[in-house]
């Protein structure tokens, strides 16, 4: 691996995506690539996809850069990443769900396929900022299949945090650095 990995986590609506986009754009020297993992399966997911597209456009305009969006609901390693790209993966939770339950996914081999894909992206990219959601502290009881998903996502967070140069949890729009930070440009507020 030659590229740097930054992991950004946070709850739904925490500002983690905006923070991750600005962090990536502040470091990008080459092409800024957005690896989109969400499938537009229903009205809510289509609304979220539109919101994220609008946010990418606004942040790109502010930074004088524009994202190249690659739809990648499964098989992260197969993405057309070029040497020197700055890559934003949005988001790890969607990618895991797709790899487990989508027809083209890896099923039981989802974690290994995702980690292998991250390695392949990092072999080419200068920077990879991976965004993921925190789903571990709500205290609810879940069915065994959902618990397996949550455990696997937690294991992926641990795997990526070990590899990362920096890890931030965004809380109420403020990044809390758990490892790092990677540099002064990445310490600004998320919202």
mmCIF file of C-alpha atoms in Angstrom:
data_model
loop_
_atom_site.group_PDB
_atom_site.id
_atom_site.type_symbol
_atom_site.label_atom_id
_atom_site.label_comp_id
_atom_site.label_asym_id
_atom_site.label_seq_id
_atom_site.Cartn_x
_atom_site.Cartn_y
_atom_site.Cartn_z
ATOM 1 C CA UNK A 1 0.000 0.000 0.000
ATOM 2 C CA UNK A 2 1.299 3.407 -0.876
ATOM 3 C CA UNK A 3 -1.647 5.728 -0.199
ATOM 4 C CA UNK A 4 -2.765 7.172 3.133
ATOM 5 C CA UNK A 5 -6.015 6.009 4.725
ATOM 6 C CA UNK A 6 -8.187 8.284 6.881
ATOM 7 C CA UNK A 7 -11.256 6.789 8.597
ATOM 8 C CA UNK A 8 -14.156 9.111 9.448
ATOM 9 C CA UNK A 9 -17.061 7.809 11.523
ATOM 10 C CA UNK A 10 -20.093 9.345 13.190
ATOM 11 C CA UNK A 11 -23.776 8.952 13.763
ATOM 12 C CA UNK A 12 -26.445 9.670 11.180
ATOM 13 C CA UNK A 13 -26.647 13.424 10.581
ATOM 14 C CA UNK A 14 -23.428 14.118 12.530
ATOM 15 C CA UNK A 15 -21.722 16.022 9.700
ATOM 16 C CA UNK A 16 -19.250 13.215 8.948
ATOM 17 C CA UNK A 17 -19.792 13.310 5.182
ATOM 18 C CA UNK A 18 -19.259 17.056 4.890
ATOM 19 C CA UNK A 19 -16.164 16.817 7.072
ATOM 20 C CA UNK A 20 -14.791 13.898 5.030
ATOM 21 C CA UNK A 21 -15.353 15.745 1.755
ATOM 22 C CA UNK A 22 -13.566 18.876 2.946
ATOM 23 C CA UNK A 23 -10.748 16.789 4.427
ATOM 24 C CA UNK A 24 -10.252 14.974 1.144
ATOM 25 C CA UNK A 25 -10.466 18.122 -0.997
ATOM 26 C CA UNK A 26 -7.920 19.900 1.237
ATOM 27 C CA UNK A 27 -5.430 17.087 0.492
ATOM 28 C CA UNK A 28 -6.236 16.379 -3.171
ATOM 29 C CA UNK A 29 -3.494 17.153 -5.670
ATOM 30 C CA UNK A 30 -4.863 14.956 -8.433
ATOM 31 C CA UNK A 31 -8.327 13.792 -9.406
ATOM 32 C CA UNK A 32 -10.904 13.788 -6.575
ATOM 33 C CA UNK A 33 -12.925 10.569 -6.818
ATOM 34 C CA UNK A 34 -16.147 9.819 -4.960
ATOM 35 C CA UNK A 35 -16.861 6.087 -4.640
ATOM 36 C CA UNK A 36 -20.634 5.971 -4.135
ATOM 37 C CA UNK A 37 -21.899 2.752 -2.531
ATOM 38 C CA UNK A 38 -25.606 3.456 -2.005
ATOM 39 C CA UNK A 39 -28.111 1.855 -4.348
ATOM 40 C CA UNK A 40 -31.200 3.917 -5.153
ATOM 41 C CA UNK A 41 -33.692 1.271 -4.094
ATOM 42 C CA UNK A 42 -36.407 3.504 -2.611
ATOM 43 C CA UNK A 43 -37.524 7.134 -2.268
ATOM 44 C CA UNK A 44 -35.465 7.702 0.908
ATOM 45 C CA UNK A 45 -32.230 6.404 -0.624
ATOM 46 C CA UNK A 46 -32.826 8.482 -3.771
ATOM 47 C CA UNK A 47 -33.330 11.589 -1.585
ATOM 48 C CA UNK A 48 -30.060 10.875 0.269
ATOM 49 C CA UNK A 49 -28.193 10.329 -3.009
ATOM 50 C CA UNK A 50 -29.457 13.708 -4.319
ATOM 51 C CA UNK A 51 -28.436 15.424 -1.066
ATOM 52 C CA UNK A 52 -24.936 13.965 -1.253
ATOM 53 C CA UNK A 53 -24.561 14.952 -4.925
ATOM 54 C CA UNK A 54 -25.543 18.529 -4.074
ATOM 55 C CA UNK A 55 -23.124 18.574 -1.128
ATOM 56 C CA UNK A 56 -20.250 17.234 -3.308
ATOM 57 C CA UNK A 57 -20.926 19.901 -5.904
ATOM 58 C CA UNK A 58 -20.934 22.693 -3.276
ATOM 59 C CA UNK A 59 -17.756 21.489 -1.544
ATOM 60 C CA UNK A 60 -16.038 20.937 -4.869
ATOM 61 C CA UNK A 61 -16.960 24.433 -6.048
ATOM 62 C CA UNK A 62 -15.647 25.926 -2.786
ATOM 63 C CA UNK A 63 -12.351 24.039 -3.183
ATOM 64 C CA UNK A 64 -12.029 24.729 -6.903
ATOM 65 C CA UNK A 65 -12.163 20.975 -7.563
ATOM 66 C CA UNK A 66 -14.869 18.659 -8.760
ATOM 67 C CA UNK A 67 -15.488 15.059 -7.838
ATOM 68 C CA UNK A 68 -15.529 12.295 -10.396
ATOM 69 C CA UNK A 69 -18.267 9.979 -9.120
ATOM 70 C CA UNK A 70 -17.905 6.226 -9.550
ATOM 71 C CA UNK A 71 -20.898 4.098 -8.545
ATOM 72 C CA UNK A 72 -19.474 1.122 -6.635
ATOM 73 C CA UNK A 73 -22.125 -0.749 -4.595
ATOM 74 C CA UNK A 74 -19.897 -3.903 -4.541
ATOM 75 C CA UNK A 75 -16.330 -4.861 -5.512
ATOM 76 C CA UNK A 76 -14.517 -1.755 -4.328
ATOM 77 C CA UNK A 77 -11.216 -3.056 -5.707
ATOM 78 C CA UNK A 78 -12.575 -3.026 -9.254
ATOM 79 C CA UNK A 79 -13.033 0.767 -9.258
ATOM 80 C CA UNK A 80 -11.170 2.775 -11.902
ATOM 81 C CA UNK A 81 -8.725 4.454 -9.522
ATOM 82 C CA UNK A 82 -5.704 6.108 -11.110
ATOM 83 C CA UNK A 83 -2.280 6.752 -9.600
ATOM 84 C CA UNK A 84 -2.407 9.876 -7.426
ATOM 85 C CA UNK A 85 -6.198 10.019 -7.078
ATOM 86 C CA UNK A 86 -7.715 11.330 -3.847
ATOM 87 C CA UNK A 87 -10.616 8.967 -3.097
ATOM 88 C CA UNK A 88 -13.639 9.334 -0.824
ATOM 89 C CA UNK A 89 -15.505 6.115 -0.001
ATOM 90 C CA UNK A 90 -19.098 6.891 1.036
ATOM 91 C CA UNK A 91 -19.909 4.735 2.918
ATOM 92 C CA UNK A 92 -18.544 1.575 4.470
ATOM 93 C CA UNK A 93 -21.878 0.531 6.036
ATOM 94 C CA UNK A 94 -23.658 0.565 2.669
ATOM 95 C CA UNK A 95 -20.772 -1.263 1.013
ATOM 96 C CA UNK A 96 -20.878 -3.988 3.672
ATOM 97 C CA UNK A 97 -24.650 -4.420 3.363
ATOM 98 C CA UNK A 98 -24.357 -4.640 -0.413
ATOM 99 C CA UNK A 99 -21.506 -7.152 -0.227
ATOM 100 C CA UNK A 100 -23.460 -9.341 2.219
ATOM 101 C CA UNK A 101 -26.938 -9.242 0.672
ATOM 102 C CA UNK A 102 -26.711 -8.118 -2.987
ATOM 103 C CA UNK A 103 -26.663 -10.749 -5.747
ATOM 104 C CA UNK A 104 -23.252 -9.491 -6.953
ATOM 105 C CA UNK A 105 -21.841 -9.307 -3.430
ATOM 106 C CA UNK A 106 -19.369 -11.582 -1.699
ATOM 107 C CA UNK A 107 -21.826 -12.915 0.914
ATOM 108 C CA UNK A 108 -19.875 -14.573 3.739
ATOM 109 C CA UNK A 109 -16.626 -13.214 2.267
ATOM 110 C CA UNK A 110 -17.774 -9.580 2.477
ATOM 111 C CA UNK A 111 -15.216 -8.398 5.056
ATOM 112 C CA UNK A 112 -12.290 -9.946 3.200
ATOM 113 C CA UNK A 113 -13.475 -8.548 -0.145
ATOM 114 C CA UNK A 114 -13.803 -5.046 1.318
ATOM 115 C CA UNK A 115 -10.343 -5.170 2.925
ATOM 116 C CA UNK A 116 -8.832 -6.437 -0.306
ATOM 117 C CA UNK A 117 -10.609 -3.639 -2.179
ATOM 118 C CA UNK A 118 -9.259 -1.024 0.233
ATOM 119 C CA UNK A 119 -5.750 -2.395 -0.352
ATOM 120 C CA UNK A 120 -6.198 -2.195 -4.138
ATOM 121 C CA UNK A 121 -7.467 1.384 -3.913
ATOM 122 C CA UNK A 122 -4.536 2.354 -1.667
ATOM 123 C CA UNK A 123 -2.076 0.768 -4.095
ATOM 124 C CA UNK A 124 -3.106 3.460 -6.606
ATOM 125 C CA UNK A 125 -4.588 6.368 -4.680
ATOM 126 C CA UNK A 126 -2.644 9.047 -2.849
ATOM 127 C CA UNK A 127 -5.360 9.330 -0.189
ATOM 128 C CA UNK A 128 -8.451 7.313 0.716
ATOM 129 C CA UNK A 129 -10.951 8.847 3.125
ATOM 130 C CA UNK A 130 -13.411 6.143 4.176
ATOM 131 C CA UNK A 131 -16.687 7.277 5.764
ATOM 132 C CA UNK A 132 -18.677 4.972 8.022
ATOM 133 C CA UNK A 133 -21.641 5.193 10.338
ATOM 134 C CA UNK A 134 -21.603 4.431 14.060
ATOM 135 C CA UNK A 135 -24.320 1.860 14.782
ATOM 136 C CA UNK A 136 -22.937 0.336 17.956
ATOM 137 C CA UNK A 137 -24.378 2.288 20.860
ATOM 138 C CA UNK A 138 -28.155 2.352 20.568
ATOM 139 C CA UNK A 139 -28.744 -0.492 23.047
ATOM 140 C CA UNK A 140 -31.453 -2.128 20.932
ATOM 141 C CA UNK A 141 -31.919 -5.860 20.510
ATOM 142 C CA UNK A 142 -31.518 -7.117 16.980
ATOM 143 C CA UNK A 143 -32.112 -10.327 15.088
ATOM 144 C CA UNK A 144 -29.043 -12.549 14.529
ATOM 145 C CA UNK A 145 -28.545 -11.413 10.920
ATOM 146 C CA UNK A 146 -28.481 -7.727 11.893
ATOM 147 C CA UNK A 147 -26.133 -8.496 14.800
ATOM 148 C CA UNK A 148 -23.778 -10.249 12.372
ATOM 149 C CA UNK A 149 -23.791 -7.140 10.157
ATOM 150 C CA UNK A 150 -23.091 -4.842 13.152
ATOM 151 C CA UNK A 151 -20.243 -7.073 14.384
ATOM 152 C CA UNK A 152 -18.701 -7.237 10.924
ATOM 153 C CA UNK A 153 -18.908 -3.454 10.538
ATOM 154 C CA UNK A 154 -17.207 -3.076 13.923
ATOM 155 C CA UNK A 155 -14.458 -5.475 12.834
ATOM 156 C CA UNK A 156 -14.002 -3.483 9.616
ATOM 157 C CA UNK A 157 -13.696 -0.282 11.660
ATOM 158 C CA UNK A 158 -10.974 -1.934 13.750
ATOM 159 C CA UNK A 159 -9.167 -3.271 10.660
ATOM 160 C CA UNK A 160 -9.221 0.118 8.943
ATOM 161 C CA UNK A 161 -8.329 2.074 12.098
ATOM 162 C CA UNK A 162 -5.167 -0.039 12.461
ATOM 163 C CA UNK A 163 -4.178 0.785 8.856
ATOM 164 C CA UNK A 164 -5.187 4.458 8.987
ATOM 165 C CA UNK A 165 -2.888 7.415 9.531
ATOM 166 C CA UNK A 166 -5.840 9.191 11.173
ATOM 167 C CA UNK A 167 -9.278 8.335 12.566
ATOM 168 C CA UNK A 168 -11.928 10.942 13.389
ATOM 169 C CA UNK A 169 -15.348 10.491 14.953
ATOM 170 C CA UNK A 170 -17.594 13.434 14.070
ATOM 171 C CA UNK A 171 -19.886 14.394 16.945
ATOM 172 C CA UNK A 172 -22.368 17.266 16.530
ATOM 173 C CA UNK A 173 -20.320 18.594 13.628
ATOM 174 C CA UNK A 174 -17.022 18.530 15.519
ATOM 175 C CA UNK A 175 -14.268 16.032 14.636
ATOM 176 C CA UNK A 176 -12.908 14.163 17.650
ATOM 177 C CA UNK A 177 -9.562 12.687 16.635
ATOM 178 C CA UNK A 178 -9.114 9.128 17.860
ATOM 179 C CA UNK A 179 -5.869 8.741 15.917
ATOM 180 C CA UNK A 180 -3.985 11.501 14.117
ATOM 181 C CA UNK A 181 -4.974 14.100 12.850
ATOM 182 C CA UNK A 182 -3.260 13.888 9.454
ATOM 183 C CA UNK A 183 -2.531 17.610 9.165
ATOM 184 C CA UNK A 184 -3.763 21.106 10.063
ATOM 185 C CA UNK A 185 -6.206 21.396 7.141
ATOM 186 C CA UNK A 186 -8.197 18.419 8.444
ATOM 187 C CA UNK A 187 -9.004 19.863 11.888
ATOM 188 C CA UNK A 188 -11.736 22.301 10.873
ATOM 189 C CA UNK A 189 -15.336 21.930 12.011
ATOM 190 C CA UNK A 190 -17.499 19.488 10.082
ATOM 191 C CA UNK A 191 -20.475 21.792 9.511
#
